[in-house]
mmCIF file of C-alpha atoms in Angstrom:
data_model
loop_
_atom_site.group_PDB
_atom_site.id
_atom_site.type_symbol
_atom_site.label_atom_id
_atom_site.label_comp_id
_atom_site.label_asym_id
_atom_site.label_seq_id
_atom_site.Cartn_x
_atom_site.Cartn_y
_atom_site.Cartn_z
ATOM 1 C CA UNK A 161 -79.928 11.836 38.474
ATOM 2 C CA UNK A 162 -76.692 10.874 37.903
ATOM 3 C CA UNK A 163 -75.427 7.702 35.536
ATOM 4 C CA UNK A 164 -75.626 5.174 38.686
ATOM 5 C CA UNK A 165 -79.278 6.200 39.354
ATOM 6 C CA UNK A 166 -81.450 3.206 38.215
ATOM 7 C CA UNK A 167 -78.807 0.940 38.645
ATOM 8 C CA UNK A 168 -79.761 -1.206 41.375
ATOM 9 C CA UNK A 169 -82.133 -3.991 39.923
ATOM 10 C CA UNK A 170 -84.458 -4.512 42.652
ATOM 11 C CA UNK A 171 -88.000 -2.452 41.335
ATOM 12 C CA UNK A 172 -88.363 0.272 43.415
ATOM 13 C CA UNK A 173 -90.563 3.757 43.498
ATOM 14 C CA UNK A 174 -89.360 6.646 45.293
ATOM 15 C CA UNK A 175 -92.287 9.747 45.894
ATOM 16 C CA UNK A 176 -91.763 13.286 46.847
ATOM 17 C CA UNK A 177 -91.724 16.710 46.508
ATOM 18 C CA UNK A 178 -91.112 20.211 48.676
ATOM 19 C CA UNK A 179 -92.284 23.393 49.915
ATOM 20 C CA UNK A 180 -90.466 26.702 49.528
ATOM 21 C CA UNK A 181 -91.063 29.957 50.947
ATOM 22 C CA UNK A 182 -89.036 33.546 49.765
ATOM 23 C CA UNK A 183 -88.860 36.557 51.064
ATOM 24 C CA UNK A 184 -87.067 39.622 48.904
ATOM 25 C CA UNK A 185 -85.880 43.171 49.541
ATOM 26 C CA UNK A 186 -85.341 45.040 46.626
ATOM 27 C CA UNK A 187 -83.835 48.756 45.770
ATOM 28 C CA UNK A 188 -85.631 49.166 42.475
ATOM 29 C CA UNK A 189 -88.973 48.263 43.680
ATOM 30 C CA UNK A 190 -91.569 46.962 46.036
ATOM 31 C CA UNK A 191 -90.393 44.663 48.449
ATOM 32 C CA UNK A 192 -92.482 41.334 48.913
ATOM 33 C CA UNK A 193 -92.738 39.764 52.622
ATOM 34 C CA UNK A 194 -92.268 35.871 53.304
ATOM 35 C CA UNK A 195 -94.694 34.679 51.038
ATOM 36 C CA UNK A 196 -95.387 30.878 49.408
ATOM 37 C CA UNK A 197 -92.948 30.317 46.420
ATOM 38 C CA UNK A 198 -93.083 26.734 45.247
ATOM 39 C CA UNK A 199 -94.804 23.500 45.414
ATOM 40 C CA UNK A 200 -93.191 20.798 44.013
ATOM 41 C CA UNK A 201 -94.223 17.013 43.469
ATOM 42 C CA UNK A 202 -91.066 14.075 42.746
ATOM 43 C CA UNK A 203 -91.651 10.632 41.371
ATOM 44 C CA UNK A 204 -88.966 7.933 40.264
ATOM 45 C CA UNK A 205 -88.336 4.355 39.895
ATOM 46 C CA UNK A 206 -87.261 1.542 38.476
ATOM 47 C CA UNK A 207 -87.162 -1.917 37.401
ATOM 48 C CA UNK A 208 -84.260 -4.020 35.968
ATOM 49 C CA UNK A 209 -82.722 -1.811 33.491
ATOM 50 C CA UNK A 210 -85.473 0.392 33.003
ATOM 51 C CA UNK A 211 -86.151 3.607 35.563
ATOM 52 C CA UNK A 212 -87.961 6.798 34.737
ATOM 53 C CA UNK A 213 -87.767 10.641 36.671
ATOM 54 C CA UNK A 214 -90.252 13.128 36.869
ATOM 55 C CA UNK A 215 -91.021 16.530 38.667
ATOM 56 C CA UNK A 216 -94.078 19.260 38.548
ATOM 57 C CA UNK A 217 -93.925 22.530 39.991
ATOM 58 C CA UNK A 218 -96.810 25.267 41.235
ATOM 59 C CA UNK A 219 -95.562 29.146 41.438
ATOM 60 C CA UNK A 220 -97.482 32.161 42.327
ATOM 61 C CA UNK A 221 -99.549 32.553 39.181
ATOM 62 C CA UNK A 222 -98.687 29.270 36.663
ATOM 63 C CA UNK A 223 -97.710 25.711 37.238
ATOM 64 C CA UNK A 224 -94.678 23.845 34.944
ATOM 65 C CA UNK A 225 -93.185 20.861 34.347
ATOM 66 C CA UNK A 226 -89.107 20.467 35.273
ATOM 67 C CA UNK A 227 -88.779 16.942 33.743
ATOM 68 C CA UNK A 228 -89.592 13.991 32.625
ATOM 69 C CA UNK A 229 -88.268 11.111 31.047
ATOM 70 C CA UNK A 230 -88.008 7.490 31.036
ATOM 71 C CA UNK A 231 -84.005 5.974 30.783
ATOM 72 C CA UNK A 232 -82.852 2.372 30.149
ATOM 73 C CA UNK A 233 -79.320 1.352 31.783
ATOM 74 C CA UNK A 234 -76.527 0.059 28.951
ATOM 75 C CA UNK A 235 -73.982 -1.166 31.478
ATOM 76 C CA UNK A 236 -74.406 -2.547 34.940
ATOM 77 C CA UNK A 237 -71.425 -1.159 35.766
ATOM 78 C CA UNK A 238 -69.824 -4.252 37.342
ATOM 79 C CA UNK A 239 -66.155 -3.135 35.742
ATOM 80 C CA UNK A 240 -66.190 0.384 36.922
ATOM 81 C CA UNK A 241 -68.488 1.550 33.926
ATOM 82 C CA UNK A 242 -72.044 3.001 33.625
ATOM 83 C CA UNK A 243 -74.015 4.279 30.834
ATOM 84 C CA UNK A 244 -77.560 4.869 30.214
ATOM 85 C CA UNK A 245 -79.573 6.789 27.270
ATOM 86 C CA UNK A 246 -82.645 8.908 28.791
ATOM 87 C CA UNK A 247 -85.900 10.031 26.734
ATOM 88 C CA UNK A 248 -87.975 12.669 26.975
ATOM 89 C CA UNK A 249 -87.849 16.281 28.829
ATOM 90 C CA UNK A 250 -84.475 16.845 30.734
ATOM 91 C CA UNK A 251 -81.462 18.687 31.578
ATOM 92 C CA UNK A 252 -79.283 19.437 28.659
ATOM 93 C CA UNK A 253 -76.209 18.404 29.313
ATOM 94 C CA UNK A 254 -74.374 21.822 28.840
ATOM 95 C CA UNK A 255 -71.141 23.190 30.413
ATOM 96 C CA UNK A 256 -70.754 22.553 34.080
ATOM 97 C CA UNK A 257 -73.198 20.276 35.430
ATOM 98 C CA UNK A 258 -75.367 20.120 37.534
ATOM 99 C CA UNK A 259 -75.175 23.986 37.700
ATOM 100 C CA UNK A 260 -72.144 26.606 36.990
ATOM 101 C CA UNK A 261 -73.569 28.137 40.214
ATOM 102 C CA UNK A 262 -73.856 27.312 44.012
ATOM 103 C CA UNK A 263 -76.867 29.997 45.104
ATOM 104 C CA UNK A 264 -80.633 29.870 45.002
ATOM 105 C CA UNK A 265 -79.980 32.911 42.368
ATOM 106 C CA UNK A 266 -78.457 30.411 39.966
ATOM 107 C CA UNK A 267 -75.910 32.361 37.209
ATOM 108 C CA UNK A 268 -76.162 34.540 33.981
ATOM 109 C CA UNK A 269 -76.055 31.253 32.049
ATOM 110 C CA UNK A 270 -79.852 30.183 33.777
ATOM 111 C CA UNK A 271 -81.811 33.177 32.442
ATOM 112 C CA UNK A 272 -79.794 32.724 28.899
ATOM 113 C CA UNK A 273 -80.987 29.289 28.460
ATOM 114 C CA UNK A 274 -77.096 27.918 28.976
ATOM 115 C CA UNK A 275 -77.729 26.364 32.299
ATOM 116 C CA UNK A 276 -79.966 24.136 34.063
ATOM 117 C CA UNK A 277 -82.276 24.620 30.911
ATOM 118 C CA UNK A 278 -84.918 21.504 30.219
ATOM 119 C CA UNK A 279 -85.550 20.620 26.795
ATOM 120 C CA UNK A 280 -87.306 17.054 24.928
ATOM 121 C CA UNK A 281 -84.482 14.953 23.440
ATOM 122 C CA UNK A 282 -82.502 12.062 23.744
ATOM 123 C CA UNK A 283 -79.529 11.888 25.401
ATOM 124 C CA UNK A 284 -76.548 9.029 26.267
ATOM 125 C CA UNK A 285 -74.101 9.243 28.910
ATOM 126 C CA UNK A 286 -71.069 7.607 29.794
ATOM 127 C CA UNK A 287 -68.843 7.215 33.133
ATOM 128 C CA UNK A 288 -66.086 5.158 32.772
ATOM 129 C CA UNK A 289 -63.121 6.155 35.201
ATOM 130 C CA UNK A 290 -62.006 9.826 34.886
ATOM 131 C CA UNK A 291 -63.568 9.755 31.697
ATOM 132 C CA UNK A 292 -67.572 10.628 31.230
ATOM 133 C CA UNK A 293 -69.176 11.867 27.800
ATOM 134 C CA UNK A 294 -72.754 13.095 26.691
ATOM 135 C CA UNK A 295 -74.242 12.947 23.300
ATOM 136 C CA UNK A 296 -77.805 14.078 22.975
ATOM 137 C CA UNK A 297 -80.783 15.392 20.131
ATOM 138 C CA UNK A 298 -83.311 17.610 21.383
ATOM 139 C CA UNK A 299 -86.030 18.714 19.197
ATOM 140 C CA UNK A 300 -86.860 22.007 20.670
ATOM 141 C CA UNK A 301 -87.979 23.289 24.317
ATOM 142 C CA UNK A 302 -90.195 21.349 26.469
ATOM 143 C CA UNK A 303 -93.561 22.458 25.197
ATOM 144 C CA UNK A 304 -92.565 22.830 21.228
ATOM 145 C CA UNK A 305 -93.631 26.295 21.401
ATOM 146 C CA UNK A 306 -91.877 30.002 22.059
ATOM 147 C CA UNK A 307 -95.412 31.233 22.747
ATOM 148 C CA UNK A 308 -95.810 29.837 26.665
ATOM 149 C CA UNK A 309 -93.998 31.694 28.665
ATOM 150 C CA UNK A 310 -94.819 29.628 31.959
ATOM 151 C CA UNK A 311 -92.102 27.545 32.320
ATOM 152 C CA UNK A 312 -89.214 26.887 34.437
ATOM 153 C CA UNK A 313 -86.372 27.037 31.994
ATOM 154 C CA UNK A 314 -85.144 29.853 30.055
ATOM 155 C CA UNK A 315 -86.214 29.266 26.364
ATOM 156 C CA UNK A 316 -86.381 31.359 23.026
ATOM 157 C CA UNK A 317 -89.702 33.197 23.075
ATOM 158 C CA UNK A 318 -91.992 34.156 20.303
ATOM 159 C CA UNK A 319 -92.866 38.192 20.674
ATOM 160 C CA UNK A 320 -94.564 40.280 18.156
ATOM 161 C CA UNK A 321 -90.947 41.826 17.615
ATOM 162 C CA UNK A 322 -88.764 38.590 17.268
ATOM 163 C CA UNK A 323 -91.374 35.861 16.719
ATOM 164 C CA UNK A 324 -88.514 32.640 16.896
ATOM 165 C CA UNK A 325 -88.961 29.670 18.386
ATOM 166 C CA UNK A 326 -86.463 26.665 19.159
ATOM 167 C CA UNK A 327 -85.668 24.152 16.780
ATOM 168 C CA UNK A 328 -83.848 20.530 16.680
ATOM 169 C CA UNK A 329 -80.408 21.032 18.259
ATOM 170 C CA UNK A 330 -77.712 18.296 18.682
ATOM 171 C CA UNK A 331 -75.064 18.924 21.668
ATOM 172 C CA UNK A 332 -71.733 16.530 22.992
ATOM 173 C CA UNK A 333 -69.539 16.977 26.144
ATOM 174 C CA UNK A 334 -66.752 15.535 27.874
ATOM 175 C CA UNK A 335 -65.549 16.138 31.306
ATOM 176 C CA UNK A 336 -62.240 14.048 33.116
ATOM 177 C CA UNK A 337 -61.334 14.605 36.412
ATOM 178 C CA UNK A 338 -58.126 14.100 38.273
ATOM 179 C CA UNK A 339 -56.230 14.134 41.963
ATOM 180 C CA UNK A 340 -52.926 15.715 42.280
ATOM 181 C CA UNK A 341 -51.393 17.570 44.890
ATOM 182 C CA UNK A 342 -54.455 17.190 47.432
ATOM 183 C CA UNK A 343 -56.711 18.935 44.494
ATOM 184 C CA UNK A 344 -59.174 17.041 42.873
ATOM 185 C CA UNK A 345 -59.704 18.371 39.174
ATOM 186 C CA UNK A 346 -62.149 18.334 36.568
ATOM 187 C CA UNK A 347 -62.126 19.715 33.282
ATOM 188 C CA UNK A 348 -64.247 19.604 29.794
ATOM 189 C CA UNK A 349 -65.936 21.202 27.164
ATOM 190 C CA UNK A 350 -69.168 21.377 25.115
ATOM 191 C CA UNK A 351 -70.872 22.271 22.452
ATOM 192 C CA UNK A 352 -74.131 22.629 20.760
ATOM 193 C CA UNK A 353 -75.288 23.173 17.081
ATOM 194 C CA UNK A 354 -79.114 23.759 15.945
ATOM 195 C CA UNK A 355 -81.205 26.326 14.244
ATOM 196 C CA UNK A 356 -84.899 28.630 15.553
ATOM 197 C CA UNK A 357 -87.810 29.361 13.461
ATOM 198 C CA UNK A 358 -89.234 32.419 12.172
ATOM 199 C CA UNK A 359 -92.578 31.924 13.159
ATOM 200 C CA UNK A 360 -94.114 34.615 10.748
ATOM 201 C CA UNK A 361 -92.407 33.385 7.364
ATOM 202 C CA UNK A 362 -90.807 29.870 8.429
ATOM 203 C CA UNK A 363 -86.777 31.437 8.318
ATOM 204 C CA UNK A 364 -84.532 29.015 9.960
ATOM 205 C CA UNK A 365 -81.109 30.003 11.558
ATOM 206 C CA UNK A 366 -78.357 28.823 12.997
ATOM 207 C CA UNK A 367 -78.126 27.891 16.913
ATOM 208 C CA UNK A 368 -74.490 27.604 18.121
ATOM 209 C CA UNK A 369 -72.690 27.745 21.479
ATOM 210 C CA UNK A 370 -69.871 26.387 23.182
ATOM 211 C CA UNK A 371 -68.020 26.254 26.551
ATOM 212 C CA UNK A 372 -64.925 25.133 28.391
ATOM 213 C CA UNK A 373 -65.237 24.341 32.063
ATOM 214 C CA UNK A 374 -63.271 23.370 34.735
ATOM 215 C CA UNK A 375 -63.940 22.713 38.812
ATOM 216 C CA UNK A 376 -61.146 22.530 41.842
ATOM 217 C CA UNK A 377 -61.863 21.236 45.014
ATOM 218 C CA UNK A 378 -59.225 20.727 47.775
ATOM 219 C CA UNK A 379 -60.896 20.408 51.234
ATOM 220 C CA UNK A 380 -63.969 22.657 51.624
ATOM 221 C CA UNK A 381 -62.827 25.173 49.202
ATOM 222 C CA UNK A 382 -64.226 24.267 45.919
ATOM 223 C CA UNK A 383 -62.890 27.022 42.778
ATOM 224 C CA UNK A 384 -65.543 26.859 39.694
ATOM 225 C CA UNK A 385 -64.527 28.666 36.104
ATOM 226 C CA UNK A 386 -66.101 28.471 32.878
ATOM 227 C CA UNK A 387 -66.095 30.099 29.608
ATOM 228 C CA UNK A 388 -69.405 29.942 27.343
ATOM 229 C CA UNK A 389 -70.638 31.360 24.268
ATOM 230 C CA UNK A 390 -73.914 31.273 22.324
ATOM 231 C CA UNK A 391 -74.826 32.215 18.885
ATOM 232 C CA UNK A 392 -78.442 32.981 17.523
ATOM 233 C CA UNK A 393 -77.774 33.982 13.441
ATOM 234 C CA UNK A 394 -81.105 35.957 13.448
ATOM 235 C CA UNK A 395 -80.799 39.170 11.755
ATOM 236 C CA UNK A 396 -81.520 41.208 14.421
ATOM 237 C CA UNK A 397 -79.170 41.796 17.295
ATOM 238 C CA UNK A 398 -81.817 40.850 19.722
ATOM 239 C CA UNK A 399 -83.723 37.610 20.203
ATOM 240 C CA UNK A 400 -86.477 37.079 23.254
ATOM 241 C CA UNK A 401 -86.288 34.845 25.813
ATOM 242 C CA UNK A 402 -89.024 33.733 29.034
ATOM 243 C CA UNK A 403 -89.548 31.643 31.752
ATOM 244 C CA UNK A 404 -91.404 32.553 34.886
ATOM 245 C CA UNK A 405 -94.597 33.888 32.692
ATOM 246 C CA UNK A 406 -92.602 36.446 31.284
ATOM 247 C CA UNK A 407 -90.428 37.414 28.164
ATOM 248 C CA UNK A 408 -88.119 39.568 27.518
ATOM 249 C CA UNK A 409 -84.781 40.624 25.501
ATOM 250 C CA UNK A 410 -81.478 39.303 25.215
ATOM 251 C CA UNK A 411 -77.988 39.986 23.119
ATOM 252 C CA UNK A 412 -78.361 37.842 20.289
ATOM 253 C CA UNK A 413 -74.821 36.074 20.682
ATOM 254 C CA UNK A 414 -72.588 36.887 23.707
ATOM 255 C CA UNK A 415 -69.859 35.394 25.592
ATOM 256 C CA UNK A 416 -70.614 34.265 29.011
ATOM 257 C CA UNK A 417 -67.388 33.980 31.539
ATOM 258 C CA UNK A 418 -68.395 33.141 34.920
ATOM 259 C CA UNK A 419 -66.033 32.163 38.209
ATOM 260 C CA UNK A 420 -67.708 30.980 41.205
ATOM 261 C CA UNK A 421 -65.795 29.947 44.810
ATOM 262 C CA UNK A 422 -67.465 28.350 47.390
ATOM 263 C CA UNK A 423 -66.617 27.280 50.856
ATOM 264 C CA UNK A 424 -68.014 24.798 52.913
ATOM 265 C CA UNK A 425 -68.282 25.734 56.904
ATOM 266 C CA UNK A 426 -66.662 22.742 58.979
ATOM 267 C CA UNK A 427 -68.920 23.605 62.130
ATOM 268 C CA UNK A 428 -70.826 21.309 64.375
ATOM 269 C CA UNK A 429 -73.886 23.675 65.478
ATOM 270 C CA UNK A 430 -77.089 23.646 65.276
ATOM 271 C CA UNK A 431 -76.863 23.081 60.857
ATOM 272 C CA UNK A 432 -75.957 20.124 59.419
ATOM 273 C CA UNK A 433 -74.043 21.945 56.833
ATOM 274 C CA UNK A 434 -73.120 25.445 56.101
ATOM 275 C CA UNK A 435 -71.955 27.075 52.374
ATOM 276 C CA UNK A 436 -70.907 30.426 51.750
ATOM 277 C CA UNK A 437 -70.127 31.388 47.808
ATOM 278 C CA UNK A 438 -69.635 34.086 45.697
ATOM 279 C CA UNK A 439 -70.401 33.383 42.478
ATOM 280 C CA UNK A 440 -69.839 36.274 39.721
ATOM 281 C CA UNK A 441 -70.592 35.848 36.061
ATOM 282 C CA UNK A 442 -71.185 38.309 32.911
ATOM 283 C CA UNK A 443 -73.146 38.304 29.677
ATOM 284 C CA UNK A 444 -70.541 40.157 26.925
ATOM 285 C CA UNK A 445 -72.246 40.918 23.602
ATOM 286 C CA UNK A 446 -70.879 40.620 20.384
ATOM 287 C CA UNK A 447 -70.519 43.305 17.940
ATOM 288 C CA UNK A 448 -70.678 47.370 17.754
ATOM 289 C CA UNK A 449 -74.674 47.384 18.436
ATOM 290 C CA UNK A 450 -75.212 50.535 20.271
ATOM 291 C CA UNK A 451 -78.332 49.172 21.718
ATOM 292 C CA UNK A 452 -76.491 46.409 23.186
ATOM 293 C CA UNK A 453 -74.001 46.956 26.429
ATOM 294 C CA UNK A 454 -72.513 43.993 29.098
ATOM 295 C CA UNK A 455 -74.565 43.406 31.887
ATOM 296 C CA UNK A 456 -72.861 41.919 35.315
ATOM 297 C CA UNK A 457 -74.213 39.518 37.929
ATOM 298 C CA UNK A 458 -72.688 38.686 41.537
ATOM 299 C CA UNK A 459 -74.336 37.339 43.881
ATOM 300 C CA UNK A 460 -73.068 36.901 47.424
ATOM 301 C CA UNK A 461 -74.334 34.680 50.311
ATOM 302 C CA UNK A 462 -74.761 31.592 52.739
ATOM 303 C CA UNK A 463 -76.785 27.754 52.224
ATOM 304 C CA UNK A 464 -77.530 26.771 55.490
ATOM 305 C CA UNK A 465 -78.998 22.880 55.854
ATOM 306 C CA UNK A 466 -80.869 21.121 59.049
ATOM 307 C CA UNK A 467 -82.593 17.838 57.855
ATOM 308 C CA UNK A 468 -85.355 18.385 55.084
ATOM 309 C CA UNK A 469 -84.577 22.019 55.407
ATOM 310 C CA UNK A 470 -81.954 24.179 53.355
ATOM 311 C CA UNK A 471 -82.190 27.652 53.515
ATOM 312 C CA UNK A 472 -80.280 30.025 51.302
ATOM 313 C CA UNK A 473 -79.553 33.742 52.029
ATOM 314 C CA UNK A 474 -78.376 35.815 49.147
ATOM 315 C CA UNK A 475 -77.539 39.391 47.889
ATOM 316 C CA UNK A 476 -77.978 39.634 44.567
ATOM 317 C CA UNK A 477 -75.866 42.690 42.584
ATOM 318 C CA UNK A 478 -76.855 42.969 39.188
ATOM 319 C CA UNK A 479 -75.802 46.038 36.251
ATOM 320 C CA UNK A 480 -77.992 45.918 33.224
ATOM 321 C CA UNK A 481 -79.157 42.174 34.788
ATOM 322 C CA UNK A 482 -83.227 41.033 34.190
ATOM 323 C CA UNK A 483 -84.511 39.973 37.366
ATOM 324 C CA UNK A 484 -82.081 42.782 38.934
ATOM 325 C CA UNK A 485 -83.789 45.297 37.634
ATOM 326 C CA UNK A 486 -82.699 45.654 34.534
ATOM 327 C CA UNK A 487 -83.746 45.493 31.168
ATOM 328 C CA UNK A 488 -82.813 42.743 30.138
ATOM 329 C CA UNK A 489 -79.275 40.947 29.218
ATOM 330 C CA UNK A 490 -76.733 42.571 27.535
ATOM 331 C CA UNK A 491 -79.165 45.113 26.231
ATOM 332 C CA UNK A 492 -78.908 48.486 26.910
ATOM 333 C CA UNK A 493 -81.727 51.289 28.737
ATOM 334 C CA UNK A 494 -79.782 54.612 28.647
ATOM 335 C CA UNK A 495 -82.747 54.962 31.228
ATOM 336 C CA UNK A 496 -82.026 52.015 33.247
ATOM 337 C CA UNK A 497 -78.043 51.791 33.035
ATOM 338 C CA UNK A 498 -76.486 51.353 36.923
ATOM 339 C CA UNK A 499 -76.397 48.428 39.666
ATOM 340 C CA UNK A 500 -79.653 47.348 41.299
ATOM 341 C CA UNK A 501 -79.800 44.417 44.271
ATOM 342 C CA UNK A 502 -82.041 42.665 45.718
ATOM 343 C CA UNK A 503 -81.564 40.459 49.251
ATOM 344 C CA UNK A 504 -83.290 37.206 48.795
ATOM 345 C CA UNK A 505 -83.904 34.465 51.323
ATOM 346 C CA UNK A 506 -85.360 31.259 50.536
ATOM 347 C CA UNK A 507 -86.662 28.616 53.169
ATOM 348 C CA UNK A 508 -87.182 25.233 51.780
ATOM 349 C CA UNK A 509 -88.270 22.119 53.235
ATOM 350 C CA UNK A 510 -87.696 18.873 50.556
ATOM 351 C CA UNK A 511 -88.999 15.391 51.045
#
């Protein structure tokens, strides 16, 4: 929801949800045929200055919240500005927003907790012109604990081996954007500072990351580039990460480029709308580690929209890349150590 949602000050309550179905070729593994991927149930509304957002979700195998929080609106936004401050699980308001991705496949930064990652906090926001700002305090992941690993966000994950959890983290951005030369342009930065918990003797350490961002759109091309880091001060080089009912192993700090290009298809056919991307990101560790090495994602491929439907058709490419077949990210598998893909296709219908 962006800063204008809630804003109109009639009450209101909006229900909904959607059905997805995925089918995936892989060359690592078994295949799976068209099978039933998500359910998905949406609630929002408001009244006056007050509105709230939810969403649930059902997967093969566990069920997870994606949000929810309740927001009050600051200004009505009669002189060009809005603002609101939002409690309570929700997107943290990280490098580019919504997502530093266009595909169903998301980026690197998802499955390192960078992107589209859900957390409990608080959070203000600003739009006023070019100008719009975030400031929010988030007291850990969604469920206070590194020991569920059925969720829909990438979080730090307790393990026998690297029992940390997430801790209180504060994070700010600003983003402006700009028209010149038949470009419009938008450009910004962010940064986060927090600290995870030894679960076995109560250790904290420092949480850190940071990114610059900018997006270019001129017509149907749109140009996306970012630059992000993280930092986990744990003394290992490793920490554990899970979503999806499953943990596993990351580079304990890393810098994350990634550079996405998309294209909308001006077509009047059968789909309302047509996207084709490619949007290619990696996950560099720092340090000498040998038991660390990069690991590269691409992934190629088409959204295709017809009413409540949007389809997406990807090929994913991934070296060293979890849910590519590898590993995990940015650690190394002498074993495991070339390019795996995977062709996914994703049917969706969203009410």
């Amino acid at each position: 929801m962006s800063a204008e949602d809630g804003a109109d000050e009639t009450p209101g309550f909006e229900l909904g949800g959607a059905v997805r179905f995925n089918y995936g070729w892989l060359d690592y593994g078994p295949s799976s045929g068209p099978e039933l991927e998500l359910l998905r149930v949406d609630a929002r509304g408001n009244a006056g200055p007050a509105f709230f957002s939810l969403q649930y979700r059902w997967y093969d195998g566990f069920d997870a919240v994606h949000h929810a929080y309740a927001g009050w609106k600051l200004e009505d936004g009669r002189d060009g500005a809005t603002s609101d401050i939002r409690a309570g699980i929700q997107q943290v308001p990280f490098g580019l927003l919504p997502t530093a991705s266009h595909s169903f496949w998301f980026g690197s930064g998802y499955y390192l907790g960078i992107e589209d990652d859900y957390d409990l906090g608080l959070v203000w926001q600003r739009q006023s012109g070019a100008h719009q700002w975030h400031a929010g305090v988030f007291a850990g992941d969604e469920y206070g604990t590194g020991a569920n690993f059925d969720r829909y966000s990438f979080d730090v994950a307790t393990t026998d081996d690297l029992p940390y959890r997430e801790r209180e983290r504060g994070i700010v951005r600003y983003e402006h954007t700009s028209e010149a030369d038949g470009w419009e342009t938008t450009w910004g930065a962010s940064a986060f500072a927090g600290r995870i918990e030894n679960r076995f003797d109560g250790g904290k350490h420092d949480h850190t990351g940071a990114a610059v961002h900018g997006q270019w759109v001129r017509g149907p091309l749109t140009l996306q580039a970012q630059w992000a880091r993280y930092r986990y001060d744990n003394p290992e080089s490793r920490i554990a990460m899970s979503a999806f009912m499953f943990p596993f192993e990351i580079a304990s700090q890393a810098d994350v480029p990634t550079f996405n290009v998309a294209y909308d298809v001006q077509r009047t056919g059968w789909f309302d709308s047509i996207t084709c991307y490619n949007n290619a990101s990696a996950t560099l560790p720092v340090g000498n580690d040998p038991g660390l090495r990069d690991s590269i994602q691409n992934v190629t491929g088409c959204s295709f929209g017809k009413g409540v439907m949007l389809t997406y058709v990807d090929w994913i490419a991934g070296k060293n890349m979890w849910f590519a077949g590898g590993p995990g990210i940015g650690v190394r598998d002498p074993a495991n150590d070339g390019w795996h893909s995977r062709l996914n296709v994703n049917v969706g219908f969203y009410f």
